[in-house]
PDB file of C-alpha atoms and ligand atoms in Angstrom:
ATOM      1  CA  UNK E1485       0.000   0.000   0.000  1.00  0.00           C
ATOM      2  CA  UNK E1486       1.376   3.458  -0.900  1.00  0.00           C
ATOM      3  CA  UNK E1487       2.537   5.357   2.153  1.00  0.00           C
ATOM      4  CA  UNK E1488       2.275   2.350   4.396  1.00  0.00           C
ATOM      5  CA  UNK E1489       5.735   1.228   5.385  1.00  0.00           C
ATOM      6  CA  UNK E1490       4.654  -1.064   8.208  1.00  0.00           C
ATOM      7  CA  UNK E1491       6.008  -4.535   7.576  1.00  0.00           C
ATOM      8  CA  UNK E1492       3.865  -7.582   8.003  1.00  0.00           C
ATOM      9  CA  UNK E1493       4.753  -9.670  11.015  1.00  0.00           C
ATOM     10  CA  UNK E1494       6.029 -13.198  10.614  1.00  0.00           C
ATOM     11  CA  UNK E1495       3.488 -15.932  11.178  1.00  0.00           C
ATOM     12  CA  UNK E1496       3.807 -19.435  12.611  1.00  0.00           C
ATOM     13  CA  UNK E1497       1.716 -20.863   9.795  1.00  0.00           C
ATOM     14  CA  UNK E1498       4.135 -20.647   6.891  1.00  0.00           C
ATOM     15  CA  UNK E1499       2.613 -22.850   4.209  1.00  0.00           C
ATOM     16  CA  UNK E1500       2.878 -21.487   0.693  1.00  0.00           C
ATOM     17  CA  UNK E1501       0.499 -22.313  -2.141  1.00  0.00           C
ATOM     18  CA  UNK E1502      -2.950 -23.832  -1.894  1.00  0.00           C
ATOM     19  CA  UNK E1503      -2.161 -27.168  -0.256  1.00  0.00           C
ATOM     20  CA  UNK E1504      -0.450 -28.466   2.848  1.00  0.00           C
ATOM     21  CA  UNK E1505       1.051 -31.914   2.481  1.00  0.00           C
ATOM     22  CA  UNK E1506       1.074 -33.646   5.835  1.00  0.00           C
ATOM     23  CA  UNK E1507       2.412 -37.155   6.324  1.00  0.00           C
ATOM     24  CA  UNK E1508      -0.934 -38.789   5.528  1.00  0.00           C
ATOM     25  CA  UNK E1509      -3.216 -36.207   3.891  1.00  0.00           C
ATOM     26  CA  UNK E1510      -3.349 -33.226   1.549  1.00  0.00           C
ATOM     27  CA  UNK E1511      -5.071 -30.271   3.155  1.00  0.00           C
ATOM     28  CA  UNK E1512      -6.631 -27.537   1.021  1.00  0.00           C
ATOM     29  CA  UNK E1513      -6.302 -23.849   1.813  1.00  0.00           C
ATOM     30  CA  UNK E1514      -9.719 -22.334   1.071  1.00  0.00           C
ATOM     31  CA  UNK E1515      -9.533 -18.770   2.381  1.00  0.00           C
ATOM     32  CA  UNK E1516      -7.194 -16.474   4.285  1.00  0.00           C
ATOM     33  CA  UNK E1517      -7.501 -13.300   6.297  1.00  0.00           C
ATOM     34  CA  UNK E1518      -3.971 -11.904   6.440  1.00  0.00           C
ATOM     35  CA  UNK E1519      -3.467  -9.982   9.689  1.00  0.00           C
ATOM     36  CA  UNK E1520      -4.238 -11.442  12.136  1.00  0.00           C
ATOM     37  CA  UNK E1521      -3.930 -14.639  10.162  1.00  0.00           C
ATOM     38  CA  UNK E1522      -7.141 -16.660   9.913  1.00  0.00           C
ATOM     39  CA  UNK E1523      -7.102 -19.601   7.507  1.00  0.00           C
ATOM     40  CA  UNK E1524     -10.022 -21.745   6.389  1.00  0.00           C
ATOM     41  CA  UNK E1525      -8.905 -25.284   5.581  1.00  0.00           C
ATOM     42  CA  UNK E1526     -10.599 -28.091   3.681  1.00  0.00           C
ATOM     43  CA  UNK E1527     -10.117 -31.849   3.566  1.00  0.00           C
ATOM     44  CA  UNK E1528      -8.555 -31.887   7.022  1.00  0.00           C
ATOM     45  CA  UNK E1529     -10.377 -34.992   8.256  1.00  0.00           C
ATOM     46  CA  UNK E1530     -12.218 -37.728   6.386  1.00  0.00           C
ATOM     47  CA  UNK E1531     -15.923 -38.312   7.073  1.00  0.00           C
ATOM     48  CA  UNK E1532     -14.980 -41.526   8.860  1.00  0.00           C
ATOM     49  CA  UNK E1533     -12.527 -39.725  11.135  1.00  0.00           C
ATOM     50  CA  UNK E1534     -15.162 -37.090  12.004  1.00  0.00           C
ATOM     51  CA  UNK E1535     -17.725 -39.805  12.781  1.00  0.00           C
ATOM     52  CA  UNK E1536     -15.238 -41.719  14.884  1.00  0.00           C
ATOM     53  CA  UNK E1537     -14.344 -38.661  16.982  1.00  0.00           C
ATOM     54  CA  UNK E1538     -18.039 -37.896  17.532  1.00  0.00           C
ATOM     55  CA  UNK E1539     -18.992 -41.459  18.467  1.00  0.00           C
ATOM     56  CA  UNK E1540     -16.032 -41.850  20.777  1.00  0.00           C
ATOM     57  CA  UNK E1541     -16.736 -38.530  22.508  1.00  0.00           C
ATOM     58  CA  UNK E1542     -20.481 -38.999  22.837  1.00  0.00           C
ATOM     59  CA  UNK E1543     -19.810 -41.845  25.264  1.00  0.00           C
ATOM     60  CA  UNK E1544     -17.143 -39.889  27.123  1.00  0.00           C
ATOM     61  CA  UNK E1545     -19.408 -36.839  27.404  1.00  0.00           C
ATOM     62  CA  UNK E1546     -22.149 -38.940  28.922  1.00  0.00           C
ATOM     63  CA  UNK E1547     -19.735 -40.386  31.452  1.00  0.00           C
ATOM     64  CA  UNK E1548     -18.075 -37.094  32.304  1.00  0.00           C
ATOM     65  CA  UNK E1549     -21.403 -35.368  32.975  1.00  0.00           C
ATOM     66  CA  UNK E1550     -21.936 -37.602  36.004  1.00  0.00           C
ATOM     67  CA  UNK E1551     -20.173 -36.222  39.056  1.00  0.00           C
ATOM     68  CA  UNK E1552     -18.928 -33.122  37.270  1.00  0.00           C
ATOM     69  CA  UNK E1553     -19.588 -29.836  38.996  1.00  0.00           C
ATOM     70  CA  UNK E1554     -22.708 -28.482  37.431  1.00  0.00           C
ATOM     71  CA  UNK E1555     -21.596 -24.877  37.636  1.00  0.00           C
ATOM     72  CA  UNK E1556     -23.328 -23.013  34.858  1.00  0.00           C
ATOM     73  CA  UNK E1557     -20.959 -21.108  32.629  1.00  0.00           C
ATOM     74  CA  UNK E1558     -22.765 -18.471  30.648  1.00  0.00           C
ATOM     75  CA  UNK E1559     -19.776 -17.886  28.386  1.00  0.00           C
ATOM     76  CA  UNK E1560     -19.622 -21.466  27.120  1.00  0.00           C
ATOM     77  CA  UNK E1561     -22.817 -23.470  27.287  1.00  0.00           C
ATOM     78  CA  UNK E1562     -21.602 -26.423  25.207  1.00  0.00           C
ATOM     79  CA  UNK E1563     -20.311 -29.626  26.811  1.00  0.00           C
ATOM     80  CA  UNK E1564     -16.728 -30.639  26.234  1.00  0.00           C
ATOM     81  CA  UNK E1565     -14.267 -33.416  26.828  1.00  0.00           C
ATOM     82  CA  UNK E1566     -10.570 -33.964  26.150  1.00  0.00           C
ATOM     83  CA  UNK E1567     -10.044 -37.012  23.929  1.00  0.00           C
ATOM     84  CA  UNK E1568      -8.437 -40.057  25.449  1.00  0.00           C
ATOM     85  CA  UNK E1569      -5.487 -41.157  23.346  1.00  0.00           C
ATOM     86  CA  UNK E1570      -6.093 -43.943  20.856  1.00  0.00           C
ATOM     87  CA  UNK E1571      -4.688 -44.676  17.415  1.00  0.00           C
ATOM     88  CA  UNK E1572      -7.054 -42.304  15.597  1.00  0.00           C
ATOM     89  CA  UNK E1573      -6.630 -39.459  18.084  1.00  0.00           C
ATOM     90  CA  UNK E1574      -2.836 -39.752  17.960  1.00  0.00           C
ATOM     91  CA  UNK E1575      -2.854 -39.741  14.133  1.00  0.00           C
ATOM     92  CA  UNK E1576      -5.147 -36.697  14.030  1.00  0.00           C
ATOM     93  CA  UNK E1577      -3.123 -34.783  16.613  1.00  0.00           C
ATOM     94  CA  UNK E1578       0.015 -35.440  14.601  1.00  0.00           C
ATOM     95  CA  UNK E1579      -1.664 -34.144  11.424  1.00  0.00           C
ATOM     96  CA  UNK E1580      -2.904 -31.019  13.227  1.00  0.00           C
ATOM     97  CA  UNK E1581       0.553 -30.343  14.618  1.00  0.00           C
ATOM     98  CA  UNK E1582       1.991 -30.506  11.073  1.00  0.00           C
ATOM     99  CA  UNK E1583      -0.669 -28.052   9.865  1.00  0.00           C
ATOM    100  CA  UNK E1584      -0.044 -25.739  12.820  1.00  0.00           C
ATOM    101  CA  UNK E1585       3.738 -26.081  12.521  1.00  0.00           C
ATOM    102  CA  UNK E1586       4.156 -26.633  16.276  1.00  0.00           C
ATOM    103  CA  UNK E1587       5.204 -29.881  18.031  1.00  0.00           C
ATOM    104  CA  UNK E1588       2.339 -31.982  19.331  1.00  0.00           C
ATOM    105  CA  UNK E1589       3.892 -31.865  22.829  1.00  0.00           C
ATOM    106  CA  UNK E1590       3.006 -28.173  22.964  1.00  0.00           C
ATOM    107  CA  UNK E1591      -0.711 -28.853  22.658  1.00  0.00           C
ATOM    108  CA  UNK E1592      -3.415 -28.992  25.288  1.00  0.00           C
ATOM    109  CA  UNK E1593      -4.660 -32.155  23.564  1.00  0.00           C
ATOM    110  CA  UNK E1594      -7.748 -32.504  21.431  1.00  0.00           C
ATOM    111  CA  UNK E1595     -10.920 -31.139  22.968  1.00  0.00           C
ATOM    112  CA  UNK E1596     -14.317 -32.100  21.607  1.00  0.00           C
ATOM    113  CA  UNK E1597     -17.277 -29.760  22.096  1.00  0.00           C
ATOM    114  CA  UNK E1598     -20.939 -30.467  21.491  1.00  0.00           C
ATOM    115  CA  UNK E1599     -23.448 -27.650  21.078  1.00  0.00           C
ATOM    116  CA  UNK E1600     -27.176 -28.350  20.945  1.00  0.00           C
ATOM    117  CA  UNK E1601     -29.764 -25.713  19.866  1.00  0.00           C
ATOM    118  CA  UNK E1602     -29.374 -22.526  21.896  1.00  0.00           C
ATOM    119  CA  UNK E1603     -25.866 -23.403  23.041  1.00  0.00           C
ATOM    120  CA  UNK E1604     -22.994 -21.100  22.171  1.00  0.00           C
ATOM    121  CA  UNK E1605     -19.507 -19.920  23.028  1.00  0.00           C
ATOM    122  CA  UNK E1606     -19.623 -16.174  23.585  1.00  0.00           C
ATOM    123  CA  UNK E1607     -16.830 -13.899  22.311  1.00  0.00           C
ATOM    124  CA  UNK E1608     -13.552 -14.805  23.985  1.00  0.00           C
ATOM    125  CA  UNK E1609      -9.805 -15.106  23.500  1.00  0.00           C
ATOM    126  CA  UNK E1610      -8.025 -18.446  23.528  1.00  0.00           C
ATOM    127  CA  UNK E1611      -4.936 -16.963  25.167  1.00  0.00           C
ATOM    128  CA  UNK E1612      -4.809 -16.307  28.898  1.00  0.00           C
ATOM    129  CA  UNK E1613      -4.590 -12.847  30.425  1.00  0.00           C
ATOM    130  CA  UNK E1614      -1.074 -11.766  31.368  1.00  0.00           C
ATOM    131  CA  UNK E1615      -2.157 -11.663  34.998  1.00  0.00           C
ATOM    132  CA  UNK E1616      -3.102 -15.353  35.048  1.00  0.00           C
ATOM    133  CA  UNK E1617      -0.703 -18.134  36.021  1.00  0.00           C
ATOM    134  CA  UNK E1618      -1.497 -20.064  32.843  1.00  0.00           C
ATOM    135  CA  UNK E1619      -0.001 -17.241  30.792  1.00  0.00           C
ATOM    136  CA  UNK E1620       3.562 -18.272  31.720  1.00  0.00           C
ATOM    137  CA  UNK E1621       3.193 -20.924  29.000  1.00  0.00           C
ATOM    138  CA  UNK E1622       0.477 -19.206  27.061  1.00  0.00           C
ATOM    139  CA  UNK E1623      -1.464 -20.412  24.054  1.00  0.00           C
ATOM    140  CA  UNK E1624      -0.304 -19.123  20.691  1.00  0.00           C
ATOM    141  CA  UNK E1625      -2.587 -20.705  18.072  1.00  0.00           C
ATOM    142  CA  UNK E1626      -5.863 -22.583  17.578  1.00  0.00           C
ATOM    143  CA  UNK E1627      -7.345 -25.034  15.121  1.00  0.00           C
ATOM    144  CA  UNK E1628     -11.128 -25.467  15.293  1.00  0.00           C
ATOM    145  CA  UNK E1629     -12.218 -28.516  13.337  1.00  0.00           C
ATOM    146  CA  UNK E1630     -15.847 -29.017  12.244  1.00  0.00           C
ATOM    147  CA  UNK E1631     -16.952 -32.618  12.694  1.00  0.00           C
ATOM    148  CA  UNK E1632     -20.444 -32.354  11.218  1.00  0.00           C
ATOM    149  CA  UNK E1633     -22.665 -30.170   9.043  1.00  0.00           C
ATOM    150  CA  UNK E1634     -24.878 -27.967  11.200  1.00  0.00           C
ATOM    151  CA  UNK E1635     -28.452 -27.551   9.969  1.00  0.00           C
ATOM    152  CA  UNK E1636     -28.595 -23.915  11.036  1.00  0.00           C
ATOM    153  CA  UNK E1637     -26.481 -21.543  13.149  1.00  0.00           C
ATOM    154  CA  UNK E1638     -23.229 -22.259  14.964  1.00  0.00           C
ATOM    155  CA  UNK E1639     -20.921 -20.112  12.849  1.00  0.00           C
ATOM    156  CA  UNK E1640     -17.495 -19.260  14.212  1.00  0.00           C
ATOM    157  CA  UNK E1641     -17.367 -15.475  14.119  1.00  0.00           C
ATOM    158  CA  UNK E1642     -14.547 -12.960  14.510  1.00  0.00           C
ATOM    159  CA  UNK E1643     -16.558  -9.870  15.454  1.00  0.00           C
ATOM    160  CA  UNK E1644     -13.622  -7.467  15.151  1.00  0.00           C
ATOM    161  CA  UNK E1645     -12.833  -8.733  11.656  1.00  0.00           C
ATOM    162  CA  UNK E1646     -16.464  -8.983  10.511  1.00  0.00           C
ATOM    163  CA  UNK E1647     -15.730 -12.558   9.544  1.00  0.00           C
ATOM    164  CA  UNK E1648     -17.981 -15.625   9.844  1.00  0.00           C
ATOM    165  CA  UNK E1649     -17.097 -19.222   9.098  1.00  0.00           C
ATOM    166  CA  UNK E1650     -19.914 -21.668   8.510  1.00  0.00           C
ATOM    167  CA  UNK E1651     -19.305 -25.139   9.940  1.00  0.00           C
ATOM    168  CA  UNK E1652     -18.798 -27.772   7.281  1.00  0.00           C
ATOM    169  CA  UNK E1653     -17.863 -31.378   8.004  1.00  0.00           C
ATOM    170  CA  UNK E1654     -14.148 -32.071   7.487  1.00  0.00           C
ATOM    171  CA  UNK E1655     -13.188 -28.383   7.325  1.00  0.00           C
ATOM    172  CA  UNK E1656     -11.374 -26.299   9.912  1.00  0.00           C
ATOM    173  CA  UNK E1657     -10.421 -22.757  10.811  1.00  0.00           C
ATOM    174  CA  UNK E1658      -6.923 -21.907  11.999  1.00  0.00           C
ATOM    175  CA  UNK E1659      -5.812 -18.680  13.682  1.00  0.00           C
ATOM    176  CA  UNK E1660      -2.833 -17.460  15.686  1.00  0.00           C
ATOM    177  CA  UNK E1661      -2.158 -14.795  18.270  1.00  0.00           C
ATOM    178  CA  UNK E1662       1.592 -14.815  18.708  1.00  0.00           C
ATOM    179  CA  UNK E1663       2.141 -11.304  17.374  1.00  0.00           C
ATOM    180  CA  UNK E1664       4.462  -8.848  19.069  1.00  0.00           C
ATOM    181  CA  UNK E1665       1.878  -6.218  18.176  1.00  0.00           C
ATOM    182  CA  UNK E1666      -0.734  -6.976  20.808  1.00  0.00           C
ATOM    183  CA  UNK E1667      -3.418  -5.189  18.876  1.00  0.00           C
ATOM    184  CA  UNK E1668      -3.258  -8.000  16.319  1.00  0.00           C
ATOM    185  CA  UNK E1669      -3.715 -10.609  19.060  1.00  0.00           C
ATOM    186  CA  UNK E1670      -6.687  -8.666  20.398  1.00  0.00           C
ATOM    187  CA  UNK E1671      -8.357  -8.859  16.988  1.00  0.00           C
ATOM    188  CA  UNK E1672      -8.617 -12.652  17.324  1.00  0.00           C
ATOM    189  CA  UNK E1673     -11.653 -12.287  19.574  1.00  0.00           C
ATOM    190  CA  UNK E1674     -14.018 -15.008  18.387  1.00  0.00           C
ATOM    191  CA  UNK E1675     -17.238 -16.811  19.215  1.00  0.00           C
ATOM    192  CA  UNK E1676     -19.325 -19.848  18.392  1.00  0.00           C
ATOM    193  CA  UNK E1677     -22.761 -18.392  17.693  1.00  0.00           C
ATOM    194  CA  UNK E1678     -25.849 -20.201  19.018  1.00  0.00           C
ATOM    195  CA  UNK E1679     -26.849 -23.336  17.191  1.00  0.00           C
ATOM    196  CA  UNK E1680     -30.344 -22.866  15.794  1.00  0.00           C
ATOM    197  CA  UNK E1681     -31.071 -26.330  14.467  1.00  0.00           C
ATOM    198  CA  UNK E1682     -29.245 -29.655  14.749  1.00  0.00           C
ATOM    199  CA  UNK E1683     -26.058 -30.435  16.653  1.00  0.00           C
ATOM    200  CA  UNK E1684     -22.658 -28.844  16.237  1.00  0.00           C
ATOM    201  CA  UNK E1685     -19.550 -30.894  17.000  1.00  0.00           C
ATOM    202  CA  UNK E1686     -16.070 -29.386  16.932  1.00  0.00           C
ATOM    203  CA  UNK E1687     -12.604 -30.580  17.870  1.00  0.00           C
ATOM    204  CA  UNK E1688     -10.284 -27.846  19.098  1.00  0.00           C
ATOM    205  CA  UNK E1689      -6.503 -28.013  19.301  1.00  0.00           C
ATOM    206  CA  UNK E1690      -4.712 -25.205  21.163  1.00  0.00           C
ATOM    207  CA  UNK E1691      -0.950 -24.828  20.973  1.00  0.00           C
ATOM    208  CA  UNK E1692       1.286 -23.485  23.724  1.00  0.00           C
ATOM    209  CA  UNK E1693       4.499 -21.515  23.408  1.00  0.00           C
ATOM    210  CA  UNK E1694       6.467 -24.333  25.083  1.00  0.00           C
ATOM    211  CA  UNK E1695       6.058 -28.035  25.812  1.00  0.00           C
ATOM    212  CA  UNK E1696       2.848 -28.574  27.732  1.00  0.00           C
ATOM    213  CA  UNK E1697       2.522 -32.345  27.990  1.00  0.00           C
ATOM    214  CA  UNK E1698       4.704 -35.338  27.384  1.00  0.00           C
ATOM    215  CA  UNK E1699       3.167 -37.890  25.092  1.00  0.00           C
TER     216      UNK E1699
HETATM  217  O1  AKG F 932     -17.274 -23.502  18.353  1.00  0.00           O
HETATM  218  C1  AKG F 932     -16.654 -22.647  17.736  1.00  0.00           C
HETATM  219  O2  AKG F 932     -17.003 -22.276  16.620  1.00  0.00           O
HETATM  220  C2  AKG F 932     -15.480 -21.979  18.385  1.00  0.00           C
HETATM  221  C3  AKG F 932     -14.805 -22.835  19.420  1.00  0.00           C
HETATM  222  C4  AKG F 932     -13.767 -22.083  20.186  1.00  0.00           C
HETATM  223  O3  AKG F 932     -13.653 -20.897  20.110  1.00  0.00           O
HETATM  224  C5  AKG F 932     -12.828 -22.808  21.061  1.00  0.00           C
HETATM  225  O4  AKG F 932     -12.967 -24.030  21.220  1.00  0.00           O
HETATM  226  O5  AKG F 932     -11.925 -22.156  21.627  1.00  0.00           O
HETATM  227 FE1  FE2 F 933     -11.931 -20.170  21.214  1.00  0.00          FE
END
């Protein structure tokens, strides 16, 4: 842009072209918002992998609801569970880490969320406030993976970017907030809007700055 000498910051996601070749799958780059970087990805998981994650988690969700504190959280009304490791989960986590260009050991693990009609995730940041203890090894990037087609509602929105992503089975949205310019990080405010009809299943992978777990 004429008169604009500000250089673009480096990003973690450094894939060129329209595809990302991971060890076991070719991912398609569908759309990009440049700064902060938001990337819509296609062909990330097969239908079978999506179904397997849903079926596996449905049981876990049912079990984890019993005995859990029933504190109502108005910010996130969905129910969620971290995936137990199995062959599929390990393969998927490895693929996500190759897409995100961060070692799998830096991740929080794969979290599955289920939203039923009316449930939502209000605008929030995925990184922790500087004042919180968790920020010493803060999150730096997110991949939200859509595991099913939602009949109506449930878009992932970035209100400060005027951007909405409609859930579509097998697709994902990636974004990062590792910028030295904090204003760019602040623009990654995002939400899961209320589901109107049907269920919405997502798998979220958050990456940390440093190793977070040993797997
Ligand atoms: O459900 C969505 O669309 C967004 C999920 C999300 O923001 C998260 O898991 O951190
Ligand atoms: Fe989020």
